[in-house]
Short mmCIF file of N, CA and C in Angstrom, two decimals:
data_model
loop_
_atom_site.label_atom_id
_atom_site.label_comp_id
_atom_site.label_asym_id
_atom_site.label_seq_id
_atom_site.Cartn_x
_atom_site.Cartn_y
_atom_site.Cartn_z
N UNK A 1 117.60 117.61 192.09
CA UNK A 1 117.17 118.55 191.10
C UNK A 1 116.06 117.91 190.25
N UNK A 2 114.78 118.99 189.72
CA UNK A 2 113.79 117.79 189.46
C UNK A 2 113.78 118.91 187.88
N UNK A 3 114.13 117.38 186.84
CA UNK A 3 113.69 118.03 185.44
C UNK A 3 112.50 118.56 184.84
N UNK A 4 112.94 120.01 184.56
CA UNK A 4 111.53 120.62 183.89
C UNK A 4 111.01 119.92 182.44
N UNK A 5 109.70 120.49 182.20
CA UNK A 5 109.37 119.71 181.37
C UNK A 5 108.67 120.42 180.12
N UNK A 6 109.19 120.76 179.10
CA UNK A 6 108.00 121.35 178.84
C UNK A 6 107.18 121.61 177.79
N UNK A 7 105.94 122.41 177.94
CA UNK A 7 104.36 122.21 177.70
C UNK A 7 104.11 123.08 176.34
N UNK A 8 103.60 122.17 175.55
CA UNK A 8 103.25 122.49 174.25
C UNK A 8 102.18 123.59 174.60
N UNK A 9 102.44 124.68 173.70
CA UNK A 9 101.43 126.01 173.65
C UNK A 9 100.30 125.34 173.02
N UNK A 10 98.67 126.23 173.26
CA UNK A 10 97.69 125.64 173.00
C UNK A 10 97.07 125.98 171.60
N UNK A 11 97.61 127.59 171.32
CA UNK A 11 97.72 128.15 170.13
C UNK A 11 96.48 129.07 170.70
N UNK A 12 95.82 129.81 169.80
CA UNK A 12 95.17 131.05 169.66
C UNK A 12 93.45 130.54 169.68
N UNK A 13 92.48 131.12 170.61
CA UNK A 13 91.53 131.16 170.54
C UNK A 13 90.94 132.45 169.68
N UNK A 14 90.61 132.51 168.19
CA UNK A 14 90.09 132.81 167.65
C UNK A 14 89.00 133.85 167.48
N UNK A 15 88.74 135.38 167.97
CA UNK A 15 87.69 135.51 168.38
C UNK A 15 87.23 137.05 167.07
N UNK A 16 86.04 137.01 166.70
CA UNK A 16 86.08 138.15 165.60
C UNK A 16 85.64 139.29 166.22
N UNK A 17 86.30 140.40 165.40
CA UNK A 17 85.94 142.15 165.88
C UNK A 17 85.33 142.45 164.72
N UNK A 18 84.16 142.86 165.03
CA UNK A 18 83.02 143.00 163.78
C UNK A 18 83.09 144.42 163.07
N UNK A 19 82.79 144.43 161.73
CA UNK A 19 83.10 145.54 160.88
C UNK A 19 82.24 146.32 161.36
N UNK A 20 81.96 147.81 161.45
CA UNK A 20 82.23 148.75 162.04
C UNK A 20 81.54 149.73 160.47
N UNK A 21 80.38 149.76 159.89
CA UNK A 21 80.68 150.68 158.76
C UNK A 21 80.47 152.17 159.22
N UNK A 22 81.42 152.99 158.19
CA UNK A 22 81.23 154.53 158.64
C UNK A 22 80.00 155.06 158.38
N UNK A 23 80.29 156.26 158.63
CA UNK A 23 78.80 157.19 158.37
C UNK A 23 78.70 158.52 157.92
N UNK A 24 78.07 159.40 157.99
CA UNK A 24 79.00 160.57 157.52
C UNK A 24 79.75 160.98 158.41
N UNK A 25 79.49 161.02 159.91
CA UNK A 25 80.06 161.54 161.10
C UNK A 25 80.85 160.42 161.68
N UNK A 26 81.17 159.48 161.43
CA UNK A 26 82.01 158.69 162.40
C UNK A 26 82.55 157.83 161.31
N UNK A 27 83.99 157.66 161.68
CA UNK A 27 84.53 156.69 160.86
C UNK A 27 84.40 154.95 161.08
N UNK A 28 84.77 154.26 160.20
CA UNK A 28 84.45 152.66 160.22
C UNK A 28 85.54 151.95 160.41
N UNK A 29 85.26 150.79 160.71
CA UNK A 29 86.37 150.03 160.80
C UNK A 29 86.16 148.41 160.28
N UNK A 30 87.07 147.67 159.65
CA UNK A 30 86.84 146.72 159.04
C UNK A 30 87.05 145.50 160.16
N UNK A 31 86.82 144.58 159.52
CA UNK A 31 86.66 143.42 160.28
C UNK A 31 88.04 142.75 160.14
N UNK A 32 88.35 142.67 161.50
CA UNK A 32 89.74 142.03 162.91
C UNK A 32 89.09 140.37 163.59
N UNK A 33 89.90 140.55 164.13
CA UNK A 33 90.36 138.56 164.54
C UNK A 33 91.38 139.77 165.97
N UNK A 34 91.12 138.80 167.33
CA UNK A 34 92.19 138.47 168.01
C UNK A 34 91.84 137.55 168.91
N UNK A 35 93.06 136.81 169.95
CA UNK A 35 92.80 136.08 170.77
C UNK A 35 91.78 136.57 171.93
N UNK A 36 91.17 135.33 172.28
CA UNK A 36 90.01 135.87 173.25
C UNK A 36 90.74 135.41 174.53
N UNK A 37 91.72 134.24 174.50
CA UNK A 37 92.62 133.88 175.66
C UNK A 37 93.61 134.85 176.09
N UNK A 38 94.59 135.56 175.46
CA UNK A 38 95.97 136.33 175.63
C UNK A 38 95.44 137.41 175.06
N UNK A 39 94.85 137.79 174.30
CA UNK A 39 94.24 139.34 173.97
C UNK A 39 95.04 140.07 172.84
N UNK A 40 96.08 139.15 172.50
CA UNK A 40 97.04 139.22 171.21
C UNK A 40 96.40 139.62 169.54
N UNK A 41 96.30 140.64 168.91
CA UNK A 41 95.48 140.66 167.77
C UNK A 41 96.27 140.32 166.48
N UNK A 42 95.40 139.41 166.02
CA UNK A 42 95.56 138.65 164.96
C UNK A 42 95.58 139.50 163.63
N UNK A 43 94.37 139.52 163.26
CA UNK A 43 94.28 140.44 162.40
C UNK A 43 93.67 141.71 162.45
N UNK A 44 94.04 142.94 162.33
CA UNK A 44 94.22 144.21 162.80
C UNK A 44 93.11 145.06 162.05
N UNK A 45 92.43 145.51 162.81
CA UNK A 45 91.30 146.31 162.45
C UNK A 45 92.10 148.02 161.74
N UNK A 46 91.17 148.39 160.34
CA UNK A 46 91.73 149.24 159.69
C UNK A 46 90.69 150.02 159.85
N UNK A 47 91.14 151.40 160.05
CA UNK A 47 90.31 152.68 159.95
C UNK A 47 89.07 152.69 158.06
N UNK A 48 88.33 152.87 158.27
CA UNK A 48 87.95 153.20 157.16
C UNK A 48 87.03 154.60 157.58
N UNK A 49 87.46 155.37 156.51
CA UNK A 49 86.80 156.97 156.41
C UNK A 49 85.66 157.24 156.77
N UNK A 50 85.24 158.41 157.35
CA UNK A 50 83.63 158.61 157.27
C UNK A 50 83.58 159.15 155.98
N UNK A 51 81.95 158.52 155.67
CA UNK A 51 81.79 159.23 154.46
C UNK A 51 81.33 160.94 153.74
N UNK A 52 81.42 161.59 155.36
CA UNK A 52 80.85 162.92 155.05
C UNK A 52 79.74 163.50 153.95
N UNK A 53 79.23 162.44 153.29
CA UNK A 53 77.68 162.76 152.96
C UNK A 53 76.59 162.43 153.79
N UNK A 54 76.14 163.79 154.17
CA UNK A 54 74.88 163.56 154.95
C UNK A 54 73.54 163.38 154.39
N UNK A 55 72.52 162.63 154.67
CA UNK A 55 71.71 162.65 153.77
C UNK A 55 69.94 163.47 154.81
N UNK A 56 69.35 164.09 153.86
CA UNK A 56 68.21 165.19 154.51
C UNK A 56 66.87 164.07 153.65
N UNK A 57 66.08 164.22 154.56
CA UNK A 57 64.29 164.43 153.83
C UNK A 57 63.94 166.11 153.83
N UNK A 58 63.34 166.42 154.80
CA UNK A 58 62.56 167.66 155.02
C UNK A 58 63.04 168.63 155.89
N UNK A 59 64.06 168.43 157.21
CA UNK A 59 64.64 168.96 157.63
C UNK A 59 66.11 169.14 157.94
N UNK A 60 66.65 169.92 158.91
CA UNK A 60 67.74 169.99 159.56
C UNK A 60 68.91 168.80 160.13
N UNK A 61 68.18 167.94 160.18
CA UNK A 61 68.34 166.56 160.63
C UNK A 61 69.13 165.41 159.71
N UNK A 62 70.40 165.32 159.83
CA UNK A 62 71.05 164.09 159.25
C UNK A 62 69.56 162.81 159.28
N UNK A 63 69.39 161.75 158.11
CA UNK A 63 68.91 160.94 158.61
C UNK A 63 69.61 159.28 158.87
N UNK A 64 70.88 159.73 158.77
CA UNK A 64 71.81 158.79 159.13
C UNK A 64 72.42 158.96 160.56
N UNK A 65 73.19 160.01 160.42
CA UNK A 65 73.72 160.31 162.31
C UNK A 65 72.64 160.93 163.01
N UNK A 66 71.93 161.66 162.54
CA UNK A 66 70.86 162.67 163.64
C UNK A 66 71.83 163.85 164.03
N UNK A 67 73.26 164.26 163.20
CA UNK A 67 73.26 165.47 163.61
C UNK A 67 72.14 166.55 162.70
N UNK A 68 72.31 167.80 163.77
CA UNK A 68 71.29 168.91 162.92
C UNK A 68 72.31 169.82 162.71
N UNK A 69 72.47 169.81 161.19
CA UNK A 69 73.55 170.83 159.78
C UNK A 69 72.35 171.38 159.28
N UNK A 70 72.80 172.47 158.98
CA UNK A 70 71.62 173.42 158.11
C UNK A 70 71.89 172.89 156.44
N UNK A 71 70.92 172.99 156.20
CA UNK A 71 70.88 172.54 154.63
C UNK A 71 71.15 173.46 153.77
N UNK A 72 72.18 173.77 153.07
CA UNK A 72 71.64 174.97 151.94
C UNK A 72 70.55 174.54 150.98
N UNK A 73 69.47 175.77 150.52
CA UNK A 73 68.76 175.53 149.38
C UNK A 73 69.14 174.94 148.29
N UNK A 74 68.89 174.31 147.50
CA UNK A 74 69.51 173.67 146.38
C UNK A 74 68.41 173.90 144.99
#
């Protein structure tokens, strides 16, 4: 019978998930950590809101997302 032996874990390769800011149309996400070896997440990426202000120059045209919302007159 041959004694097992055994092997110290190596611990966590470190890897960052980059913040993510919202927009008016899409929501954000903050900045995460997980392993790049085992795929295990460290620290957990959080929803952050879209901000649903769109912003106009002259037309129809978000100039942040590029959707086209009609503007009311103001």
């Amino acid at each position: 019978m041959v004694e097992q032996e055994t092997i110290k874990a190596k611990g966590h390769t470190e890897e960052t998930l980059e913040r993510v800011e919202p927009t008016c149309g899409k929501a954000g996400l903050t900045e995460g950590k997980k392993c790049s070896v085992c795929g295990e997440i460290l620290v957990k990426q959080e929803t952050i809101e879209k901000t649903g202000i769109h912003s106009f120059e002259d037309s129809y045209t978000c100039t942040v997302c590029n959707d086209e919302i009609y503007k009311e007159s103001q």
